[in-house]
Every structure is written in C-alpha cells, then in structure tokens.
Short mmCIF file of C-alpha atoms and ligand atoms in Angstrom, two decimals:
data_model
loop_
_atom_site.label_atom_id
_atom_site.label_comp_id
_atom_site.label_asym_id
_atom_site.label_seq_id
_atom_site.Cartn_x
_atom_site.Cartn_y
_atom_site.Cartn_z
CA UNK A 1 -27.79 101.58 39.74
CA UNK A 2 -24.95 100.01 41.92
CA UNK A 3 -25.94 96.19 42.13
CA UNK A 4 -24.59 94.25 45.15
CA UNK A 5 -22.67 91.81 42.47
CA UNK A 6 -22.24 92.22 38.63
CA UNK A 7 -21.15 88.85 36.48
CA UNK A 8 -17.64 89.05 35.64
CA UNK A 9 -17.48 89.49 31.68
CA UNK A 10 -13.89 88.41 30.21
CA UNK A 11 -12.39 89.55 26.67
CA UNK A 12 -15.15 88.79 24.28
CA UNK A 13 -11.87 87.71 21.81
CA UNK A 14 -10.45 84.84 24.07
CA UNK A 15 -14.20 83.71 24.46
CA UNK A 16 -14.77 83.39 20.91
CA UNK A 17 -11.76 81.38 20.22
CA UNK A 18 -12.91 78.61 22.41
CA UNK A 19 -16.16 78.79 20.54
CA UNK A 20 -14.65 78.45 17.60
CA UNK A 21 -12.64 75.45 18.79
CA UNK A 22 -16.34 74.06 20.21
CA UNK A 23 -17.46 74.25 16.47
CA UNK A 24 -14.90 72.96 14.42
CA UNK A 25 -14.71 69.88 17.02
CA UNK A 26 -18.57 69.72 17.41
CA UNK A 27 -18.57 68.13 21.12
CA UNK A 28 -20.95 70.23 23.23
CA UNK A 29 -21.15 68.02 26.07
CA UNK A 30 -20.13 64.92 28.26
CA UNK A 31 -16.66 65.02 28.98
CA UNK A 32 -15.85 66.86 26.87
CA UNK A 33 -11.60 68.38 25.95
CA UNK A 34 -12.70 72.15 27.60
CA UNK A 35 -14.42 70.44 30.90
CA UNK A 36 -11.13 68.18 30.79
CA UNK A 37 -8.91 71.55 30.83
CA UNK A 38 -10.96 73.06 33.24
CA UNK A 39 -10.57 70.52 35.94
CA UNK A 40 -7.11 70.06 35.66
CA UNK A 41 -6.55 73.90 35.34
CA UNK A 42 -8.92 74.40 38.54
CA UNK A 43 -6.89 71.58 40.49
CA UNK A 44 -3.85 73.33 39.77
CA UNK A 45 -4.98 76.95 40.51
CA UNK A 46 -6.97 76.17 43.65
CA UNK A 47 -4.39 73.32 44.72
CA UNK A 48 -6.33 70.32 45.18
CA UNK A 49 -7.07 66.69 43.66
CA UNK A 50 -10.10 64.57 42.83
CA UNK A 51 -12.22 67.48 41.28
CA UNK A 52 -15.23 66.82 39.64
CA UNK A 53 -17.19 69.70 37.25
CA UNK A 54 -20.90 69.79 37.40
CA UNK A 55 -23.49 71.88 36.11
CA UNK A 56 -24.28 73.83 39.74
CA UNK A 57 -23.41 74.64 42.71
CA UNK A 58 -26.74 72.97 44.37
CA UNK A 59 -26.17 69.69 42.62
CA UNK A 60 -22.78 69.65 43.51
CA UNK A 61 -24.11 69.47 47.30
CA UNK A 62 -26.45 66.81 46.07
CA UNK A 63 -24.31 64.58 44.05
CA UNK A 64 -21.45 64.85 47.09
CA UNK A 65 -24.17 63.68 49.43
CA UNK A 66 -24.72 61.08 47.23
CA UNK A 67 -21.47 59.64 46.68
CA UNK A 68 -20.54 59.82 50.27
CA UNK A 69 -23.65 57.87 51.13
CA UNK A 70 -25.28 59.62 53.59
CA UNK A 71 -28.65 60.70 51.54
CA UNK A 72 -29.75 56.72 52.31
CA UNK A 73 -30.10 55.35 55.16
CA UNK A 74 -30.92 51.68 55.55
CA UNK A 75 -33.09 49.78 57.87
CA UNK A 76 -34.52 53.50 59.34
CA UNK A 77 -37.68 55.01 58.52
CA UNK A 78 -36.52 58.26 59.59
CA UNK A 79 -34.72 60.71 57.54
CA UNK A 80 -31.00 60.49 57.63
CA UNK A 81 -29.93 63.91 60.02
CA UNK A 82 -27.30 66.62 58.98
CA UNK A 83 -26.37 68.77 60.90
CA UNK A 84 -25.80 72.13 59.44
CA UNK A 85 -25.79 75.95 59.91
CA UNK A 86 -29.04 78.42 59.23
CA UNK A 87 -27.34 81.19 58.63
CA UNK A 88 -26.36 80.77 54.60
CA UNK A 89 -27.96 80.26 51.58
CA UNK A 90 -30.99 78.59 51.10
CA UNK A 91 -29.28 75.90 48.54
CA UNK A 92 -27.24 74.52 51.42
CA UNK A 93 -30.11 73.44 53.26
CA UNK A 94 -32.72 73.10 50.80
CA UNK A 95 -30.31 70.27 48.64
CA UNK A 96 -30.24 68.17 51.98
CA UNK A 97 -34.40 68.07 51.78
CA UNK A 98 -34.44 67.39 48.62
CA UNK A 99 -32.21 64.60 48.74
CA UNK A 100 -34.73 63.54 51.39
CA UNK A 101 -32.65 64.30 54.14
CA UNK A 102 -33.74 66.65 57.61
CA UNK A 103 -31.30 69.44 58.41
CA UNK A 104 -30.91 70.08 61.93
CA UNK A 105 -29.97 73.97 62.76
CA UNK A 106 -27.24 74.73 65.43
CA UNK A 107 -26.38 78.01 65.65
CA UNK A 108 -23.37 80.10 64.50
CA UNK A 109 -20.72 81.64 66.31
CA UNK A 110 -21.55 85.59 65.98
CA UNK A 111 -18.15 86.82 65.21
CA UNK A 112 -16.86 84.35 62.40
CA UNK A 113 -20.88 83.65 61.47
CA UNK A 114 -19.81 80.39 60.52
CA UNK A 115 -21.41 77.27 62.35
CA UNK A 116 -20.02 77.15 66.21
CA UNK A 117 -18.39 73.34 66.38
CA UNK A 118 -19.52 74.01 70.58
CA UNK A 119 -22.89 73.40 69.66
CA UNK A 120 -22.96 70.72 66.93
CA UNK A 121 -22.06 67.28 69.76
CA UNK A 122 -25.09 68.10 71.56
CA UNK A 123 -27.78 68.26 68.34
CA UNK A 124 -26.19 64.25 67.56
CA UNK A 125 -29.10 61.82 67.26
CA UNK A 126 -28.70 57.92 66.28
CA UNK A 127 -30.03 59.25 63.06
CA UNK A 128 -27.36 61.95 62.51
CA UNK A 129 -25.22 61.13 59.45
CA UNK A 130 -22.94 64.20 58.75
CA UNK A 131 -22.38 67.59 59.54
CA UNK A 132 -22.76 70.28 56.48
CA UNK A 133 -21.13 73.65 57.67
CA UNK A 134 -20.97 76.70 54.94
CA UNK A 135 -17.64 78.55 54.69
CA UNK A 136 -19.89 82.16 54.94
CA UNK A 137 -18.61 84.95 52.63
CA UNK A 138 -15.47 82.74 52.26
CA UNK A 139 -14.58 82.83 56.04
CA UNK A 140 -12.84 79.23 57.51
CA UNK A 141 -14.87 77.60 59.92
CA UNK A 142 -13.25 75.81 62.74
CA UNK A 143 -12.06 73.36 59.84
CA UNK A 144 -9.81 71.40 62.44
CA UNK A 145 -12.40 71.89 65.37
CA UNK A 146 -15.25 70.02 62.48
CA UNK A 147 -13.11 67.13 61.22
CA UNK A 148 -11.67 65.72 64.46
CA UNK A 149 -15.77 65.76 65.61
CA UNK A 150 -16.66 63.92 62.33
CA UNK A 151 -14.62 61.56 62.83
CA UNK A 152 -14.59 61.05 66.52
CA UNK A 153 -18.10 60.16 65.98
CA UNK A 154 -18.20 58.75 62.50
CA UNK A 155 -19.80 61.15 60.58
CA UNK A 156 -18.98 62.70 56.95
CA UNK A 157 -17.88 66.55 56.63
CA UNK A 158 -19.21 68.11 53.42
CA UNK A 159 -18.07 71.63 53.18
CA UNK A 160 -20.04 74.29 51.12
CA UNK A 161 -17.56 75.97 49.83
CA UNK A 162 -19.70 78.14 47.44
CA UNK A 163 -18.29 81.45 48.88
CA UNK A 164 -14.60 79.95 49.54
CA UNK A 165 -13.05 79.81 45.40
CA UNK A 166 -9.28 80.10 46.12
CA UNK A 167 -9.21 80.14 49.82
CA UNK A 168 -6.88 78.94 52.16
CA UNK A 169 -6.39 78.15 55.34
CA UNK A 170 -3.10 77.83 57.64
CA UNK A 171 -1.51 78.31 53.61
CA UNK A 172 -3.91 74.96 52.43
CA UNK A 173 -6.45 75.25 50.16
CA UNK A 174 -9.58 75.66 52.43
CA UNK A 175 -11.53 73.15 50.32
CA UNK A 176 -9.45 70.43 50.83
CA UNK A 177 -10.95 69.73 54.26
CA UNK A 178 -13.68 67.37 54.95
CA UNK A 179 -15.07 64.08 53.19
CA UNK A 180 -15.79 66.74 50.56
CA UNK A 181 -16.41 70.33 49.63
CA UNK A 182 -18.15 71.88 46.86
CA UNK A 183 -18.25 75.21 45.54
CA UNK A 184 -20.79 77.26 42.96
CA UNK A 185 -19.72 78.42 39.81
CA UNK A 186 -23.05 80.61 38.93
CA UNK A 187 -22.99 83.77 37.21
CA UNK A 188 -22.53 85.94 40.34
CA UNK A 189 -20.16 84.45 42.05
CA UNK A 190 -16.23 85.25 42.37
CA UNK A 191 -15.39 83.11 39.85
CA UNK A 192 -18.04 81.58 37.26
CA UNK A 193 -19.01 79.36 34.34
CA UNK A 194 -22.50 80.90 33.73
CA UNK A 195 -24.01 78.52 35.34
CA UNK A 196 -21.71 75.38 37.32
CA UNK A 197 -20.06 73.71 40.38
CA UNK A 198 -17.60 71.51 41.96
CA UNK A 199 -17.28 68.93 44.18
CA UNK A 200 -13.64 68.61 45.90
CA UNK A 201 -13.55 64.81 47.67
CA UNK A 202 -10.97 63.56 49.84
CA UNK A 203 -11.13 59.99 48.37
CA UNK A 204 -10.81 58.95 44.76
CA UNK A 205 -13.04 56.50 45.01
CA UNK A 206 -15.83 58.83 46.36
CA UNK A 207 -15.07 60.79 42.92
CA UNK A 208 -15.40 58.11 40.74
CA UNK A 209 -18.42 57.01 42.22
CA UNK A 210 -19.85 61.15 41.48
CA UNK A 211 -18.48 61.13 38.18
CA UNK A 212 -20.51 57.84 37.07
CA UNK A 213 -23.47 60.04 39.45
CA UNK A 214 -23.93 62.90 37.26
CA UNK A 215 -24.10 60.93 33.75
CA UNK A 216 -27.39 58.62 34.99
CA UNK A 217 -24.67 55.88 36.34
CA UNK A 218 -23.97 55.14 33.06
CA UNK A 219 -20.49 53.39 32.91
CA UNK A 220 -20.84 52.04 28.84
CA UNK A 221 -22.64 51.63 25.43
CA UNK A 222 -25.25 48.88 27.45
CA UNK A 223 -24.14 49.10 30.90
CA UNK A 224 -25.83 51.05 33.51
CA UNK A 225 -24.25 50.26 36.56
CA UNK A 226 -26.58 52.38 39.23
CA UNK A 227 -29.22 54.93 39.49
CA UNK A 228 -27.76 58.41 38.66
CA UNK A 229 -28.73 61.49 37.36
CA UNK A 230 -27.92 64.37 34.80
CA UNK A 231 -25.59 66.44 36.51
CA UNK A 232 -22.82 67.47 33.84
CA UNK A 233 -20.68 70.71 32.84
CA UNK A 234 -21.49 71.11 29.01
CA UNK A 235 -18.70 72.69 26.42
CA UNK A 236 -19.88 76.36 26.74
CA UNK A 237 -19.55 76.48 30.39
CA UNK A 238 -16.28 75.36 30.83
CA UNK A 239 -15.40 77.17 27.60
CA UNK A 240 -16.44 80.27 30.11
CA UNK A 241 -14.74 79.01 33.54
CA UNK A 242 -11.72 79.00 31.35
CA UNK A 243 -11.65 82.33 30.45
CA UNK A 244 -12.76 83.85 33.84
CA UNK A 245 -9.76 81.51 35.14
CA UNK A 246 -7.22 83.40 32.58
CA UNK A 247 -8.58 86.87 34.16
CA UNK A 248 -8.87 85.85 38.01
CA UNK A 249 -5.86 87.84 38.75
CA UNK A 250 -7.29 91.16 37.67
CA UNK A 251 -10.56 89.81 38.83
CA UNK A 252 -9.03 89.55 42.59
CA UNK A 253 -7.05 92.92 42.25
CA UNK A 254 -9.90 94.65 41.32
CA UNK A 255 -12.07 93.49 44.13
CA UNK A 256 -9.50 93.76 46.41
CA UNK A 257 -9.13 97.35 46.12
CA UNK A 258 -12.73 97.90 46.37
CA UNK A 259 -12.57 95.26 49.66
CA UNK A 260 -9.64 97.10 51.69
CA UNK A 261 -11.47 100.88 50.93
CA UNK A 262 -14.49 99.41 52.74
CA UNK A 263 -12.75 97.90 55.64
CA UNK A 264 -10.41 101.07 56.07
CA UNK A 265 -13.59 103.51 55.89
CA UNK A 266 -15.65 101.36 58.49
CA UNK A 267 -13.55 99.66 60.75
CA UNK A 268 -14.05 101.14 64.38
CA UNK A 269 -17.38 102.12 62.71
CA UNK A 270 -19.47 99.33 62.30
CA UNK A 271 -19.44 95.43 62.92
CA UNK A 272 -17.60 93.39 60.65
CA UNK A 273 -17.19 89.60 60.41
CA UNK A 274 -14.20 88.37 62.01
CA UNK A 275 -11.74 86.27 59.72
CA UNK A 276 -10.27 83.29 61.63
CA UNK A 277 -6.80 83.37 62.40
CA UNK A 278 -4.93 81.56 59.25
CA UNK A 279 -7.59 82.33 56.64
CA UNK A 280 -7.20 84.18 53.68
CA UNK A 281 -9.17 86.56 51.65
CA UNK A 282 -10.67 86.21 48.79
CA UNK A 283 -12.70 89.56 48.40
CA UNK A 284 -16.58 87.52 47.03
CA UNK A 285 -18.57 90.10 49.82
CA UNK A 286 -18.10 92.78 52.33
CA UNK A 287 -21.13 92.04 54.88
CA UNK A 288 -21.92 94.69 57.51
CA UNK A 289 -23.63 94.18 61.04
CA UNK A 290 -25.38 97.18 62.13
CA UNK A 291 -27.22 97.79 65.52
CA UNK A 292 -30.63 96.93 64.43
CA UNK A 293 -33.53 95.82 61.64
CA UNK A 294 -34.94 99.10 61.83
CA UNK A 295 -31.31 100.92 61.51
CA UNK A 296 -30.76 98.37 58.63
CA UNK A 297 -33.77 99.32 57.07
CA UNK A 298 -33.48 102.75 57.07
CA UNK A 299 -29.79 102.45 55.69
CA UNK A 300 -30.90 100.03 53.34
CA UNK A 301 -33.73 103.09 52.01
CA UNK A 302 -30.73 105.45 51.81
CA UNK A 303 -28.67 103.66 50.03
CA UNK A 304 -31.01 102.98 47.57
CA UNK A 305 -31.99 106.69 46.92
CA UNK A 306 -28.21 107.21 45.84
CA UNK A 307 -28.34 104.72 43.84
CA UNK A 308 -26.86 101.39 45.97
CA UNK A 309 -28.65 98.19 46.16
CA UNK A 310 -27.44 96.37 48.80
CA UNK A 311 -28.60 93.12 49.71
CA UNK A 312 -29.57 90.99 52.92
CA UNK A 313 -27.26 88.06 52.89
CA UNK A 314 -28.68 85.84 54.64
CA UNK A 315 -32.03 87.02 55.64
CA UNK A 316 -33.79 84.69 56.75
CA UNK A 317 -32.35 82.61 59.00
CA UNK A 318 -33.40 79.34 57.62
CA UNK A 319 -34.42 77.34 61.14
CA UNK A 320 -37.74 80.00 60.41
CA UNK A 321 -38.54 78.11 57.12
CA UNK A 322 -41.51 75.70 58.04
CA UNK A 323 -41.28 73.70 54.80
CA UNK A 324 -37.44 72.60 55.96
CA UNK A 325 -38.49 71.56 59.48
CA UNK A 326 -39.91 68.17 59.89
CA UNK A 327 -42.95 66.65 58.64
CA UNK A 328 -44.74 65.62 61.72
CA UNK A 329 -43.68 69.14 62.95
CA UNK A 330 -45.79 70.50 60.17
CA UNK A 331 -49.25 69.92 61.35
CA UNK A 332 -48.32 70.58 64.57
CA UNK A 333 -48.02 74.09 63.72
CA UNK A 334 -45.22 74.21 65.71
CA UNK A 335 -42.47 77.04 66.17
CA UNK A 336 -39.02 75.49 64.26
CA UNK A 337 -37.58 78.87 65.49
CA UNK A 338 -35.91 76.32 67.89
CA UNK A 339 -34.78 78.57 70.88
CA UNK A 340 -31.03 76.79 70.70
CA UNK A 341 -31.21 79.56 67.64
CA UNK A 342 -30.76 82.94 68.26
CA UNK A 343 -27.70 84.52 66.99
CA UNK A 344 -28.25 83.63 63.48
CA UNK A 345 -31.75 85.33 63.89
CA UNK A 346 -30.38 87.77 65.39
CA UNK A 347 -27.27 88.26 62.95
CA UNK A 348 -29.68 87.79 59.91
CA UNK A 349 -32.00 90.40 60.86
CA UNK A 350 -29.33 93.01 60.51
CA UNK A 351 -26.51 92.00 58.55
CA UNK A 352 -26.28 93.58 54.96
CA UNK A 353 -23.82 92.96 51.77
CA UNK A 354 -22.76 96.11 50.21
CA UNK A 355 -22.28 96.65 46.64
CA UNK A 356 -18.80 94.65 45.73
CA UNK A 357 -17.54 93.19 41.65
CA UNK A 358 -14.56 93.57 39.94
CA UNK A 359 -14.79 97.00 37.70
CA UNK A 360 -16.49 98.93 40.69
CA UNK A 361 -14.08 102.02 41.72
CA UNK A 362 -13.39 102.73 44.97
CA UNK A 363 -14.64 106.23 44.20
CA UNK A 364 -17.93 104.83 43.01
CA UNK A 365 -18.67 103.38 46.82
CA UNK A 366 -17.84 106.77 48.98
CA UNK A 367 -21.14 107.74 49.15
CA UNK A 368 -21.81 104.39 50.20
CA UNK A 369 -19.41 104.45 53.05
CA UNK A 370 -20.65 108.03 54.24
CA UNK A 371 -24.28 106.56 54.46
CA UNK A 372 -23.42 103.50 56.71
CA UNK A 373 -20.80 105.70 59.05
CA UNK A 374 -23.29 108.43 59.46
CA UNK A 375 -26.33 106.12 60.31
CA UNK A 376 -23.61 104.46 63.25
CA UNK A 377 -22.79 107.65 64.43
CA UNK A 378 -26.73 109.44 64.57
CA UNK A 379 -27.39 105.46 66.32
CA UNK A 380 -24.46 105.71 69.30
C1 PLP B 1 -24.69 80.14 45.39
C2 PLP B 1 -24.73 79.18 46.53
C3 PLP B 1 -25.17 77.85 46.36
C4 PLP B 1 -25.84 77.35 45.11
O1 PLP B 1 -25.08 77.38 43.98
P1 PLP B 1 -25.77 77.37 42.53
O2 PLP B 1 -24.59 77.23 41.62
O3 PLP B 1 -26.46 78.68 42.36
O4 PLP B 1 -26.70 76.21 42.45
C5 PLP B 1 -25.05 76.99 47.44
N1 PLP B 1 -24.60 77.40 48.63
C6 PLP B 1 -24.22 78.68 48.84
C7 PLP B 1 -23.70 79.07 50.20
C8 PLP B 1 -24.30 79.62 47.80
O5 PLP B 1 -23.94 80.90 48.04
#
C-alpha cells in the first residue's frame, strides 16, 4: 500500500553514532549538547534567529501564545479572541482552546487556501488579541498583507508554520514573519525529530521568556521564577532532527521529482492550489481540488483498489466543530457553520492529498495520475 506520507528514515550508521555519543555523555535531556547543535544548525539552514526546540509542534503554538501574552487577558471575563483560518489542521485551532482562548473562523481565499487578510478587519472584537493564520501545504499567506493589519491594530501574528520547513518568501525565510512562527517536527512531516517543534520569535526577549516556559519557569537550583510547563526536546530527538538535517538535500530532491511529475501530469486537468507570487516550494504535499464530494469519493475508492491511500487534508473544515465554538453557543444548539464560511467548506469537502515521501518513484504514482485525469475527464 501507497501511504499519503512515509517517515523519512536516515542511515541507521550516522544515527547510531549520536547514540553512542548520548551514552558515553549520559545527558538525555534539558538542554542538552545535541538540542544545542540542532538549534544552531536549524537557524543556519532555515536562516533565522531566536529559535527555540520543543517537544511538538502543538506546544510550540501553545508556548508561543504564551510568551507573546495573548493566552491571558486581564480585567475580561471573556476569552481572549484569535482570529484564525478553518481550513488546516485541527492542532492550530484546538492549541488556542486549550490555552483557553476562542478562535474566530474567517474564511480562506480559494486559490492560495490560506486565510484571506480581506476578511480578517471585519471579525475584530475589543476582545480580539491576535491573528493565527496557517501557511497551508507550505503556501505564503499574504505575509505583508497580515503584519501591516497586526500592527495597524495592535495585535500579535503567530504563524503556523508546520507545513512551511525551509520556505521562503520574496528570497526570506517565510518563518521569519510575524511576532512568531512555529513549525512541527513529527514523524510525518518534511523534516522530523520523531516527535518535536519550533517556535521562530521576532524578539529575543519573547524567546527567553519560552525557553524559561517549557522547563516549568524554572530559572535555578531554588528559583522558580513563573508558572511554566514541560515542554522540552530530549537527546534522542534532536539526535534524530540532526540526522534528517544531514539528508534534507536528498530528502527535497527526492520529493521534488515526485512533486513536478504530479503537477506536469495534472495541470490543465484538475485544480491545484495556487502558490503566491515570491514563494517557494518545498514539496511536504501535492493537494488536489476536484469538482465534487461525490467525484472525490469515488476517486478516493479507486485509488484505493490500486493500492493508493490518499488522504483528506483538511476535511473538516473546523468552524463545523461544536466543541471549538463558544460555550454559551453550546446549549444553544446553535449552527457555528457561520455563513461568513463557505469556501473552506466548500474547499474541504473536495480537496484530497495524494500519496507524496521521499523514496516514492515517479513510476510508482502513474496509475495514480491516470485515476484522477480520467475521473476529470468522464466529470466535464
Ligand atoms: C502537524 C501540524 C501541527 C501539530 O504538530 P505536532 O508536532 O503533531 O504536534 C500543527 N499545525 C499544523 C498545520 C500541522 O500540520
């Protein structure tokens, strides 16, 4: 079976070196020499500063909401607001909850599928606090469009970046934009650690304030200077990053090829997401819009009977999710499918990731690509 995403597995020889190192030096966690490396070798390769490891990609969200102050908000009974897009994974939305926070939906723009700035000034409440757009399938969003609103109206930019490892932007790393992005270091994603994350911040004080964050606020031996929580990269991880960081060449090449057959083979045949002018590509999916749910499904069946599992990134769209909407709302057994939502829903119900890793042949997909064309074509 052809999985949408396989974990990248580097030389089992360089692996086991740094595991050796780990055991003569006996320091599994807490800032420890390979989570040192790592950040300064990540800083370097994605070209940015004040980069702090952590453990994942959903606490990286947390702890950057944290830092930057917004998860609190004094003298209101009301949650804090963020403003932030439905159409993405459920961490993006589901860490702003958590953190006690209500995420307000505005909708995406249907070609880029990343958050349409045109919508966001209108959804601004006394309570709003920041605006959380996701970098979809490593697209830009309007990055300049974003900032100049945050800050025109005060409010703090935090990027998922989870989908955006080396992207760029305009020839910047993408992830330098905004009070702070983060990106996801899990097992299937472009580039991992097993399990981890990032957080990029603009300010070096916001990162010293994470980095005291994800070790309980503990600053020394009897000194705990505020609350905090248990948020660190441990030895083995970023004894991992490291060695999927000495292969992300081949890891890129790889995908790439497998990325450009799919775009040549269905271009002109099918709906693809359009990449902002000034963005690069980094290969992590290849998403497909077809006409319909019910040509989607049927593809979806066909696919799977040659042996192809696809998957539907991001189905659903996450305005539909009662348990995110707000708690008065609840009993009220409202709708949250707000109507100011509809091309998310609409986007969601028939947008599909094909089968895409580093390893995969281009020859392995054909079939693939014969199954979507020939659905398009029986469709028009
Ligand atoms: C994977 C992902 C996350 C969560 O990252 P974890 O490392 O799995 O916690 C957050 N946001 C987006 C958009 C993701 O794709």
């Amino acid at each position: 079976m052809i999985t949408v995403t396989r974990p990248y597995f580097p030389e089992r020889q360089n692996f086991d070196r740094y595991v050796d190192a780990i055991f003569e030096r006996r320091w599994l966690t807490n800032h420890g020499p390979l989570e040192q490396e790592l950040t300064k070798r990540l800083e370097t390769y994605l070209g940015v500063k004040n980069l702090l490891l952590v453990s994942n990609g959903t606490l990286a969200l947390q702890i950057a909401y944290r830092a930057l102050g917004i998860a609190r908000m004094p003298g209101l009974y009301e949650p804090a607001e963020v403003i932030t897009t439905p159409f993405t994974f459920i961490a993006t939305a589901s860490s702003l909850k958590w953190e006690g926070m209500q995420p307000v939906f505005t909708d995406i723009d249907p070609a880029t599928l990343c958050l349409d700035p045109a919508n966001i000034d209108a959804a601004i409440t006394p309570r709003t606090r920041a605006i959380a757009p996701v970098h979809v399938f490593g697209n830009a969003c309007d990055v300049e469009a974003i900032d100049a609103l945050g800050e025109a109206r005060g409010l703090k930019v935090i990027y998922d970046g989870a989908h955006a490892f080396g992207a760029t932007y305009r020839g910047r790393s993408l992830l330098s934009y905004g009070d702070a992005s983060t990106l996801s270091f899990h097992a299937t994603k472009l580039f991992h650690s097993i399990e981890g994350g990032a957080i990029i911040f603009k300010r070096k004080e916001d990162l010293e304030r994470a980095r005291k964050m994800i070790n309980f606020g503990i600053t020394g031996p009897e000194c705990i200077e505020e609350l905090g929580i248990n948020a660190k990269m441990n030895e083995f991880q970023a004894a991992m990053g490291l060695c999927v960081l000495d292969e992300i060449e081949v890891n890129l090449e790889s995908r790439a090829l497998v990325w450009h057959a799919y775009a040549q083979a269905l271009r002109g045949n099918v709906q693809l997401q359009t990449r902002r002018i000034g963005a690069s590509l980094n290969y992590a999916y290849f998403p497909v819009i077809l006409e319909s749910e019910s040509v989607l499904l049927d593809v979806m069946q066909r696919l799977e009977q040659e042996g192809f599992m696809a998957r539907r990134y991001f189905c659903p769209s996450l305005e539909s999710l009662a348990f995110l909407g707000r708690p008065a709302a609840e009993h009220q057994e409202e709708d949250f499918s707000t109507p100011r939502i509809f091309h998310s829903k609409d986007i969601a119900s028939r947008i599909l990731c094909l089968p895409l890793y580093a390893g995969l042949e281009v020859s392995e997909i054909l079939a693939a690509v014969r199954i979507v064309v020939d659905r398009h074509v029986k469709a028009a």
